Coordinates of C-alpha atoms in Angstrom, one line a residue:
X148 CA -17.1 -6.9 -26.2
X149 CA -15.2 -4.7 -28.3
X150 CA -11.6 -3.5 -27.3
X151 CA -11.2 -6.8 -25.2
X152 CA -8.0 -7.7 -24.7
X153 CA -6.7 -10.7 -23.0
X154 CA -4.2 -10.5 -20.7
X155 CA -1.2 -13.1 -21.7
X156 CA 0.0 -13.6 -17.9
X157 CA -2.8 -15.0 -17.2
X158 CA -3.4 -18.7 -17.5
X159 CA -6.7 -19.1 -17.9
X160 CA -7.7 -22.6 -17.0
X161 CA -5.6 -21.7 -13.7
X162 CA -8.3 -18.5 -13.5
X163 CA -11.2 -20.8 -14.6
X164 CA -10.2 -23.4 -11.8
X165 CA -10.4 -20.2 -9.6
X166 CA -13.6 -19.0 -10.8
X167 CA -15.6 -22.5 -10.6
X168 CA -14.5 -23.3 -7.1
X169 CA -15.1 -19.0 -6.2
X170 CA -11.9 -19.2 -4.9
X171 CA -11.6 -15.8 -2.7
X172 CA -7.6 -16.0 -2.4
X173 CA -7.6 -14.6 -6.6
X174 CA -9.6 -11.8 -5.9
X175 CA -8.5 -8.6 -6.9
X176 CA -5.7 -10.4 -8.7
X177 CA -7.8 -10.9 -11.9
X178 CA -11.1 -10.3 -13.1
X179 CA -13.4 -12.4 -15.1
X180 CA -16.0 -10.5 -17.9
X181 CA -18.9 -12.9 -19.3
X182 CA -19.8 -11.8 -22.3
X183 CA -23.1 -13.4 -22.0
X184 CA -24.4 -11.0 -19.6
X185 CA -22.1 -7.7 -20.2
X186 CA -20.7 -7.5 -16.3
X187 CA -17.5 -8.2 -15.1
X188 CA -16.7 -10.3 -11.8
X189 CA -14.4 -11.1 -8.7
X190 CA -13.1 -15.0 -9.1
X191 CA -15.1 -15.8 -5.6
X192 CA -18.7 -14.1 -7.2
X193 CA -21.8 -16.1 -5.9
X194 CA -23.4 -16.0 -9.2
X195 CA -23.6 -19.6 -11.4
X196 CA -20.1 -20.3 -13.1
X197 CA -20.7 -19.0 -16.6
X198 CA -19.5 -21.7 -19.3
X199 CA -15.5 -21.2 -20.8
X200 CA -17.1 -19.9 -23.9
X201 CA -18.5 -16.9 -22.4
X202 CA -15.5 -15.6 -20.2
X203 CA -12.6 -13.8 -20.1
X204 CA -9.8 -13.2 -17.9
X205 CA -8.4 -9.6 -17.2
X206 CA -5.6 -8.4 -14.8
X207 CA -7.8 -5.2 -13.9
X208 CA -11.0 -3.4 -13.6
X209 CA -10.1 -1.2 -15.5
X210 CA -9.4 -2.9 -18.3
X211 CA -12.8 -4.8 -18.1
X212 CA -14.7 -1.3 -18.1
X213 CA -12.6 -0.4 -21.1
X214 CA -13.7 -3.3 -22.9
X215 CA -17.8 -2.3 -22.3
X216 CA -18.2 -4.0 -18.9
X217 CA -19.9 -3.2 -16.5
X218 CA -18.7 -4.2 -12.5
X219 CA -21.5 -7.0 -11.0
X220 CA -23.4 -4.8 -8.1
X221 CA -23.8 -8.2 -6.5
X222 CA -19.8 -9.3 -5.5
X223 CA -19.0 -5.6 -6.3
X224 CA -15.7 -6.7 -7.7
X225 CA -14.1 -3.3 -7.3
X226 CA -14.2 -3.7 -3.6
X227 CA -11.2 -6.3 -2.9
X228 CA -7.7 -5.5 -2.1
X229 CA -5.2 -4.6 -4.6
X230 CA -3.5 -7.2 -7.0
X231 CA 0.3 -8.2 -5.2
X232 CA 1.6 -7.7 -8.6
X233 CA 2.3 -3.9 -8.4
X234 CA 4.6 -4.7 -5.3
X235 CA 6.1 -8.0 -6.5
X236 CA 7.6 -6.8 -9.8
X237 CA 9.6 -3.7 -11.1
X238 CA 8.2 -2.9 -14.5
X239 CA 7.5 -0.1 -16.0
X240 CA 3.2 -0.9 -15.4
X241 CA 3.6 -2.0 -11.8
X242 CA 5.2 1.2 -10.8
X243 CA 2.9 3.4 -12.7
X244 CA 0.0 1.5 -11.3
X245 CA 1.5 2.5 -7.7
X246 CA 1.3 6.4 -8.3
X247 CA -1.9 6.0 -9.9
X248 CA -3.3 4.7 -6.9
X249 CA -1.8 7.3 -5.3
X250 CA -3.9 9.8 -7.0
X251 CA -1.1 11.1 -9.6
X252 CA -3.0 11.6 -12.6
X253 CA -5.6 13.7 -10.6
X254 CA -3.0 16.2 -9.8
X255 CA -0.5 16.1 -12.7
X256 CA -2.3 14.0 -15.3
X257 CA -0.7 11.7 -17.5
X258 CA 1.9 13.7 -18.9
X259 CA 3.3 14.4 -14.9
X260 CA 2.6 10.8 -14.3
X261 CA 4.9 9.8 -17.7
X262 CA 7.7 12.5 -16.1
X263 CA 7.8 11.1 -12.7
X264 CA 8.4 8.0 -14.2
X265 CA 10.8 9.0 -17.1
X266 CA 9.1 8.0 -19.9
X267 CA 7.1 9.6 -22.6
X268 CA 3.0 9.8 -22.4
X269 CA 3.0 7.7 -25.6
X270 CA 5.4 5.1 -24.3
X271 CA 3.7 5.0 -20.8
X272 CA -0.1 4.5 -22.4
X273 CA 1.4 1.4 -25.0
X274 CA 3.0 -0.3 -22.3
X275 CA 0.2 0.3 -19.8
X276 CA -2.2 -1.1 -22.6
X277 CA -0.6 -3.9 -23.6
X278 CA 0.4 -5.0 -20.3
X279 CA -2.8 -4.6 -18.0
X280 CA -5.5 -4.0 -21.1
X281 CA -6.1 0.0 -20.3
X282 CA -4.3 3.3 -20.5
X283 CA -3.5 5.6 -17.8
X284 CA -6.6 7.6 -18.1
X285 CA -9.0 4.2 -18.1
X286 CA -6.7 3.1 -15.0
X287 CA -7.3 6.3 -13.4
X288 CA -11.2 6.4 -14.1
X289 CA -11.8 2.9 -12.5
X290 CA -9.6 4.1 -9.4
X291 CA -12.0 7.3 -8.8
X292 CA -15.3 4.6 -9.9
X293 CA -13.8 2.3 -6.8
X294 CA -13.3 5.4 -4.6
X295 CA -16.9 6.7 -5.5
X296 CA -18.7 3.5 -4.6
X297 CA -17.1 3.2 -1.4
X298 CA -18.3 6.7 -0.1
X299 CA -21.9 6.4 -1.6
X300 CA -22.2 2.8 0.0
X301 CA -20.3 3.7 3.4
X302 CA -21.1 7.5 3.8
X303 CA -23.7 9.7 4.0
X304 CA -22.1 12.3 2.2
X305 CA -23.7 14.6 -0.4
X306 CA -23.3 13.1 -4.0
X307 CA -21.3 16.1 -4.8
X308 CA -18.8 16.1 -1.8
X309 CA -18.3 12.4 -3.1
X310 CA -17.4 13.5 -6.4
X311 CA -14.7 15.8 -5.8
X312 CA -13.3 13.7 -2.8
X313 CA -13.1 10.5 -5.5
X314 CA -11.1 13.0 -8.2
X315 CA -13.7 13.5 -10.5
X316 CA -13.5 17.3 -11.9
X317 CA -17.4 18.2 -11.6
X318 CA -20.3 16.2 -10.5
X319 CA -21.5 15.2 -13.9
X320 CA -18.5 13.5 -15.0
X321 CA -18.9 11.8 -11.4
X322 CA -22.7 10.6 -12.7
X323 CA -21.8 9.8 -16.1
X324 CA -18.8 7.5 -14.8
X325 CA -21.1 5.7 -11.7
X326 CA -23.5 5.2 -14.5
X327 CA -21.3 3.6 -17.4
X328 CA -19.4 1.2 -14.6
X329 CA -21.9 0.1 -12.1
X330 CA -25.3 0.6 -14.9
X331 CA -27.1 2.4 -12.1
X332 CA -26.9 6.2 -10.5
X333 CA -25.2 7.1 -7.8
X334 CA -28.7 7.1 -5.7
X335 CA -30.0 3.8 -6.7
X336 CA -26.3 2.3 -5.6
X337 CA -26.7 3.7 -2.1
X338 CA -29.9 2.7 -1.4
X339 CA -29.1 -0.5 -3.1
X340 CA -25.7 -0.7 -0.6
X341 CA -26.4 -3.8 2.1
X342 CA -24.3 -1.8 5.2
X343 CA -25.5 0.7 7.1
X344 CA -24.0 3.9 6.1
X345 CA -21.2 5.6 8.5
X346 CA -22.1 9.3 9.5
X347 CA -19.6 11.5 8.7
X348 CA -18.0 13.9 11.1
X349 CA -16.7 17.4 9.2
X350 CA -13.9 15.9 7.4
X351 CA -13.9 12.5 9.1
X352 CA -14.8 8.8 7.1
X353 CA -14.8 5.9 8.2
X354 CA -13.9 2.7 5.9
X355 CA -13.1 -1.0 6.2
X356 CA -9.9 -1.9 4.3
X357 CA -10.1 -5.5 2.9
X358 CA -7.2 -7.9 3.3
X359 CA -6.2 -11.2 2.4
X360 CA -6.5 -13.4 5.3
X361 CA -4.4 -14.5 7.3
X362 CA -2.7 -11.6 9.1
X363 CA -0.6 -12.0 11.7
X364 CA -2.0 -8.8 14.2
X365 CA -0.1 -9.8 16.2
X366 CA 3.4 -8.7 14.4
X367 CA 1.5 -5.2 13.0
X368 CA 0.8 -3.8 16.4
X369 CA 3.9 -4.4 17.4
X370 CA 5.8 -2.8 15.0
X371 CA 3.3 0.0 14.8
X372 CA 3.6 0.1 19.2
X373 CA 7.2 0.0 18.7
X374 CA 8.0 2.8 16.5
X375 CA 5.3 5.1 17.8
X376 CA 6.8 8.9 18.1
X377 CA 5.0 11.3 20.3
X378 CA 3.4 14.1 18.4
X379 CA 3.0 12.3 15.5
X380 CA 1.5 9.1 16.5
X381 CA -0.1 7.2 19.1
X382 CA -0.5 3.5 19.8
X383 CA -3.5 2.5 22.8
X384 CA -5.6 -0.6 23.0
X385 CA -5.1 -1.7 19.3
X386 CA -6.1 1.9 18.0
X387 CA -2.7 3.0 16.1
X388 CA -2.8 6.9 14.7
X389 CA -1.0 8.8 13.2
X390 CA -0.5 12.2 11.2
X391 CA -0.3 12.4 7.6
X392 CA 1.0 14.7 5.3
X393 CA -1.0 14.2 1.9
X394 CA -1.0 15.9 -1.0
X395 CA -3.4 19.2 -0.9
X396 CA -3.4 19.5 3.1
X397 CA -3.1 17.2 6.7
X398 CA -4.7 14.6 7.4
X399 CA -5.0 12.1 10.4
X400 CA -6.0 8.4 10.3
X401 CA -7.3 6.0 13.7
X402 CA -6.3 2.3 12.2
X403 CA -7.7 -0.7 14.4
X404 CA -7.0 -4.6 12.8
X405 CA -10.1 -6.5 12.6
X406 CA -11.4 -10.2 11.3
X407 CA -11.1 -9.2 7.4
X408 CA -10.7 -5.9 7.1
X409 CA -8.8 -2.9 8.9
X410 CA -11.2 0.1 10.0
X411 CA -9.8 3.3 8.6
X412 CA -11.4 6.9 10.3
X413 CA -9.7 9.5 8.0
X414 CA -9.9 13.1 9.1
X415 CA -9.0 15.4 6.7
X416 CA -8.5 18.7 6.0
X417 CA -8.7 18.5 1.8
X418 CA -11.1 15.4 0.8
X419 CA -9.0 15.1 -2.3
X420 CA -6.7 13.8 -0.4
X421 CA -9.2 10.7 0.4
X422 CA -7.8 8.4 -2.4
X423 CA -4.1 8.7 -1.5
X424 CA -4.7 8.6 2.2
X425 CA -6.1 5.2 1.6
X426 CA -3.9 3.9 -0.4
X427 CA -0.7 5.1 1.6
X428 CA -2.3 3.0 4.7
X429 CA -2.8 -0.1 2.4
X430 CA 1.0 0.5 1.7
X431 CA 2.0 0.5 5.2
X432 CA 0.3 -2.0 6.5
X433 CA 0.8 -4.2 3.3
X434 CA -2.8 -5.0 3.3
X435 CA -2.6 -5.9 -0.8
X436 CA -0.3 -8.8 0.0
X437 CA -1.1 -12.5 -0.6
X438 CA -0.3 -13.8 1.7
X439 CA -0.7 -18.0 1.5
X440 CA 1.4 -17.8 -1.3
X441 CA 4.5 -16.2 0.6
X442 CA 3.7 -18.8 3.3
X443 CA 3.4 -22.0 0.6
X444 CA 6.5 -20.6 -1.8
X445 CA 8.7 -20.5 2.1
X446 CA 7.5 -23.6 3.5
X447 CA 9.5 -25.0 1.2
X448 CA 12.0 -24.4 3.7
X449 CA 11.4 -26.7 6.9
X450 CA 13.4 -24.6 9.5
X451 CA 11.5 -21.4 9.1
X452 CA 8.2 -23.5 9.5
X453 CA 8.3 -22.7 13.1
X454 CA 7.9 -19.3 12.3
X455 CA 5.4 -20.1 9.4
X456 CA 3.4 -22.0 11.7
X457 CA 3.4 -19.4 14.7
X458 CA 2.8 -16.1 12.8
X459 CA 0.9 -17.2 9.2
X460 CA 0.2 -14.2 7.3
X461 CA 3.0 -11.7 8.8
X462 CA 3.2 -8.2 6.2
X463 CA 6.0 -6.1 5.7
X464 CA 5.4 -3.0 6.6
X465 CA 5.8 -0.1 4.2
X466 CA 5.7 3.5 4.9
X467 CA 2.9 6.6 4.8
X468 CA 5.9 9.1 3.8
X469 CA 9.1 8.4 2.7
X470 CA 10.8 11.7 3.5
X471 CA 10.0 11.0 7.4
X472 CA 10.8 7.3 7.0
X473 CA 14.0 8.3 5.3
X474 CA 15.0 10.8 7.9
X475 CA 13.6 8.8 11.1
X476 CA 15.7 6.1 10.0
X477 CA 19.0 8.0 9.7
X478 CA 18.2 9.4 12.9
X479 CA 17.7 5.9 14.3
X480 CA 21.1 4.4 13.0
X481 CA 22.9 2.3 15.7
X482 CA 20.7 3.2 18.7
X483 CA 17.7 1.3 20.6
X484 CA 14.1 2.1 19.2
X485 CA 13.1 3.5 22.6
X486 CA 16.2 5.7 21.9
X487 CA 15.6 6.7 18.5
X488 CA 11.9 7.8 19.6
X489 CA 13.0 10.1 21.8
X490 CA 15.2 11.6 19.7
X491 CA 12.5 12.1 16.9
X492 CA 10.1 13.4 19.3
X493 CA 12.3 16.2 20.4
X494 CA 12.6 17.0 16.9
X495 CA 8.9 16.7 16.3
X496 CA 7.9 19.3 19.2
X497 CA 10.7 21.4 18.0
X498 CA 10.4 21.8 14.1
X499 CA 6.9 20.2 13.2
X500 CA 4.0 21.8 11.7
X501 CA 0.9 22.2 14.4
X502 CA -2.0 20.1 13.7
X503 CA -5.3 21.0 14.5
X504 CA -7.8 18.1 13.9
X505 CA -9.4 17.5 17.5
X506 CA -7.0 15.1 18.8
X507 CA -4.9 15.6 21.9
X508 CA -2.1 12.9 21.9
X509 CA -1.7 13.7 17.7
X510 CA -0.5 17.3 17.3
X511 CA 2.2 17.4 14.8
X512 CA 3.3 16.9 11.7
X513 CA 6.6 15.8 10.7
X514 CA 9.0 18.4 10.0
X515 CA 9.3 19.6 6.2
X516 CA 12.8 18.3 5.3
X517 CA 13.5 22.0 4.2
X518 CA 13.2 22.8 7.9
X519 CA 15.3 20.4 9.4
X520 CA 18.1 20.9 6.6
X521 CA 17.9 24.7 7.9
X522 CA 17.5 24.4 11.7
X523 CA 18.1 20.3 12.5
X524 CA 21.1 21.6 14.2
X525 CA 19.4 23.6 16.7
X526 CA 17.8 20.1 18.1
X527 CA 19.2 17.3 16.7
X528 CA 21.8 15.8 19.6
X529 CA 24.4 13.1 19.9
X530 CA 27.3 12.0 17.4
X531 CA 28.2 14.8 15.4
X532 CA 28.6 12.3 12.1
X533 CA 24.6 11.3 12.6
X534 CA 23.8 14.9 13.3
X535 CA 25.6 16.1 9.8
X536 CA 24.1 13.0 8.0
X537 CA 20.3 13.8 8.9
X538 CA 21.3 17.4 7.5
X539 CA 23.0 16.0 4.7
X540 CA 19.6 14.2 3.9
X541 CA 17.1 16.6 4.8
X542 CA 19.1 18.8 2.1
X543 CA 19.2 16.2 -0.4
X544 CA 15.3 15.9 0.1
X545 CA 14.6 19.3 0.0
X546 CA 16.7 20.2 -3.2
X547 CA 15.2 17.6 -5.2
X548 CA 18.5 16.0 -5.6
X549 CA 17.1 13.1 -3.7
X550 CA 13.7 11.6 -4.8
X551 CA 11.7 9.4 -2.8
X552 CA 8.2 7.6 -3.9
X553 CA 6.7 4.1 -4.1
X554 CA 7.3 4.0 -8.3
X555 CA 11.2 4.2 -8.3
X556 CA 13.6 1.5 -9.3
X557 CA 15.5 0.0 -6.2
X558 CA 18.7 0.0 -7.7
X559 CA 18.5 3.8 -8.7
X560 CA 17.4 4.5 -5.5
X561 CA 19.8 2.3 -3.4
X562 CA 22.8 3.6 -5.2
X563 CA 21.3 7.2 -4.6
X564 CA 21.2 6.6 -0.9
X565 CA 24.4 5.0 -0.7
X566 CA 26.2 8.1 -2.3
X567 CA 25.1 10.3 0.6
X568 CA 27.7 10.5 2.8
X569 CA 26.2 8.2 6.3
X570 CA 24.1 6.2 4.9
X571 CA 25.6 2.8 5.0
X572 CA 23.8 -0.6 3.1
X573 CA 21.7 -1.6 6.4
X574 CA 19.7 1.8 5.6
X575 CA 19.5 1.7 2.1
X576 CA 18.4 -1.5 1.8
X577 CA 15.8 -1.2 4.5
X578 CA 14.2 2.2 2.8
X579 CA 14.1 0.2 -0.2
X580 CA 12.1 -2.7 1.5
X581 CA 10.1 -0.1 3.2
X582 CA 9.5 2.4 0.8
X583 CA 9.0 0.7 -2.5
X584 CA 6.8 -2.4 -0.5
X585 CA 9.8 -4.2 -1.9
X586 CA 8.9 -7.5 -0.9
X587 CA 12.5 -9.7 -1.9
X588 CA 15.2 -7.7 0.5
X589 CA 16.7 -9.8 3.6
X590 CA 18.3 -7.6 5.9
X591 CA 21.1 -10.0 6.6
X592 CA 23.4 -7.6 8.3
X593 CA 20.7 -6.6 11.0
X594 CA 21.5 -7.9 14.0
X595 CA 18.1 -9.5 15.0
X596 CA 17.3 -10.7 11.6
X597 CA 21.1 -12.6 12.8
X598 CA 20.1 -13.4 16.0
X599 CA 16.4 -15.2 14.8
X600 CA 18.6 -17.1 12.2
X601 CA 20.8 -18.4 14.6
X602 CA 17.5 -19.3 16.8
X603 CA 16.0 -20.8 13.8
X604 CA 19.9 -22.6 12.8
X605 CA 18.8 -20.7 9.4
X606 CA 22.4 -20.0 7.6
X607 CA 22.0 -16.8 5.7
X608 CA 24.8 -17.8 3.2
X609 CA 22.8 -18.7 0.5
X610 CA 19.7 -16.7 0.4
X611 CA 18.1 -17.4 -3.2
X612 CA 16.2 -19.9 -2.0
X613 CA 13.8 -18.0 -0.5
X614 CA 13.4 -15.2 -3.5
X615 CA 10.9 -13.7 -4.4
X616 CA 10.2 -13.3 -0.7
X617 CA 13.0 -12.1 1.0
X618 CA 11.6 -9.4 3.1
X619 CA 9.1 -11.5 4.9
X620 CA 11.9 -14.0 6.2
X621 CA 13.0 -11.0 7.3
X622 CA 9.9 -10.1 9.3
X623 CA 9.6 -13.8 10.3
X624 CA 14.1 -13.8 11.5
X625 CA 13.4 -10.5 13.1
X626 CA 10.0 -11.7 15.3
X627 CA 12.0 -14.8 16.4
X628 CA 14.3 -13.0 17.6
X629 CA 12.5 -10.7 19.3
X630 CA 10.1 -13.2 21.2
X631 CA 13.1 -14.8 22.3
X632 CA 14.1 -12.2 24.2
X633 CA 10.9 -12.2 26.2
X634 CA 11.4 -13.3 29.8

């Protein structure tokens, strides 16, 4: 195909050995485009292997529709969770590929994309091609393809609600593109679609999230259950929601863990905001993890296999909003969760924005930092130090002087946090694990990560062993601990 470019981290008898025995741990991690036919595949595709002559190996989709291919309407390749590379490495590529996700091109195109991320639009599109085999643009066209497919397969929306709630700018760009990737229009492809589309309600769709198994459920309701804040959450019978703050307006999402996928019912008030609402809830809940090769890469240490064995799969949880992470956090510092929940609540009730989306335990939004850097002080309660520090922050945020999304660089923005005054290394560290799905930070000064090492007689003197992977011993010291204090 012309413009194919092969990907050089990718092995590709390692790939191929994927591909012949349709291995479904690879996919999303790599795709494979036979030349032979013109279409481009997920490793785990039922079709018959296609011979080594005929294949290639490419790190995304989009890079396989640059190259003339179009996606296979039988594995749908497009419909797989996200690659673990964007989380697992720092480069320049993996942190643009986080915002694109997040819908940055759509509202700033490349040349705001290139500015967020300090670099120049020519400099951001060589090393985006070189490194994943497509330019921003292409990178961006396959996200909005993905999103499109998903609605007209899962939704009974109108074709041109679709379009703009997928990014596209009018409805025949949105027909052209469906065309070119999936060699169909957008009607054949939902009557074609094998589920049983979801009726939407006003602003409200329904998805199913795909994950790597395993999961450990288990571990994400509890730490969704324990951090719940009234107003802006609610945790009951497995059904976690929450308020969002997205780009163009509110939003509110119902989450519920199932066998293979996580249901998603998104209520929104902008359906622009449909891409980066989904993509901030595969952030939180870690869903584009892989997961067996955390577990295999620690089991190479026999004294967290206890751990390994009891809770295979466990995530790291990331954030929806780093601004309220950032600030719940500080206001949390050296006090019990129950504690720190009450304290954010009062602050919720007091300073947040009203949300009107049908739903009587989710009401609020989060407080604008701007707000609570001008009025915390009416609400905010207890040690005057923590009181100034959330102020201190909330300015910080507000100003611009402190910026916080998924695509920085963890030193810049642990050394940023560590110059505000308050904000000792327990906090930065953790907004770094949290914030940037930062997936090698041990939080060895927390005293239950301490506690499940002692429980597991884990020393935490040397640990390099267990890098690249850091944050899920973490997760696996810190629910050790915790199930040890169960009566």
């Amino acid at each position: 195909m012309s413009g194919e470019r092969q990907v050089q981290e990718l092995d590709f008898d390692r790939c191929y050995r994927a591909v012949s025995s349709r291995d479904a741990r690879f996919d999303g991690q790599f795709f494979t485009a036979v030349r032979t036919t013109g279409i481009y595949c997920r490793p785990s595709c039922p079709a018959r292997t296609p011979k080594p002559s005929n294949v290639s190996f490419l790190a995304t989709a989009a890079a396989a529709q640059q190259s003339g291919y179009r996606a296979c309407r039988r594995c749908q390749p497009d419909a797989t969770p996200g690659s673990p590379r964007w989380n697992i490495h720092s480069d320049l590529s993996s942190r643009a590929m986080r915002l694109i996700s997040d819908g940055a091109i759509e509202r700033g195109g490349v040349d705001g994309l290139a500015r967020t991320l300090g670099y120049s639009t020519r400099q951001l599109t060589r090393v985006l091609t070189t490194e994943v085999g497509a330019g921003p643009l292409a990178l961006a066209r396959a996200h909005r393809a993905h999103t499109a497919r998903t609605l007209i397969q899962t939704t009974d929306m109108s074709m041109s609600d679709i379009a703009f709630a997928a990014g596209f700018s009018s409805v025949r760009q949105f027909n052209d593109t469906v065309k070119e990737v999936f060699a169909v229009d957008p009607t054949t492809l939902r009557r074609e679609a094998h589920r049983t589309a979801t009726p939407t309600a006003g602003g409200t769709v329904t998805l199913r999230l795909p994950y790597r198994p395993p999961l450990d459920r288990g571990w994400i309701e509890w730490f969704l259950r324990g951090h719940v804040v009234e107003g802006i959450e609610s945790f009951s019978d497995g059904d976690y929601m929450r308020s969002l703050r997205l780009p163009h307006a509110a939003g509110l999402v119902s989450l519920r863990v199932m066998d293979g996928f996580v249901s998603a019912a998104v209520t929104l008030q902008d359906m622009r905001d449909l891409a980066p609402a989904v993509a901030r809830i595969r952030h939180l809940l870690d869903l584009d993890a892989d997961p067996l090769a955390v577990d295999d890469a620690l089991r190479t240490d026999p004294q967290l296999a206890p751990s390994l064995d009891a809770h295979p799969g466990i995530r790291a949880l990331g954030v929806v909003d780093g601004a309220e992470m950032l600030l719940r956090t500080v206001i949390g510092q050296q006090i019990s969760l129950k504690a720190a929940a009450t304290h954010t609540a009062r602050l919720v009730e007091a300073l947040g924005t009203p949300l009107d989306l049908g739903n009587a335990e989710v009401t609020t939004l989060f407080p604008d930092a701007a707000v609570i850097a001008e009025r915390g002080h009416e609400v905010l309660t207890g040690p005057v130090a923590r009181v100034q520090t959330v102020i201190r922050v909330a300015d910080a945020i507000a100003s611009g002087d402190l910026v916080l999304h998924p695509a920085r660089e963890a030193p810049d923005l642990e050394r940023e946090l560590l110059a505000l005054k308050g904000i000792g290394p327990w906090t930065a560290r953790y907004v770094v694990m949290r914030l940037l799905g930062d997936p090698d930070v041990l939080l060895d000064t927390d005293l239950v990560v301490r506690q499940g090492a002692q429980a597991l007689d884990i020393s935490l003197t040397n640990p390099a062993r267990w890098a690249p992977w850091r944050s899920y011993v973490s997760m696996h010291l810190w629910i050790t601990a915790l199930e040890r204090r169960q009566p």
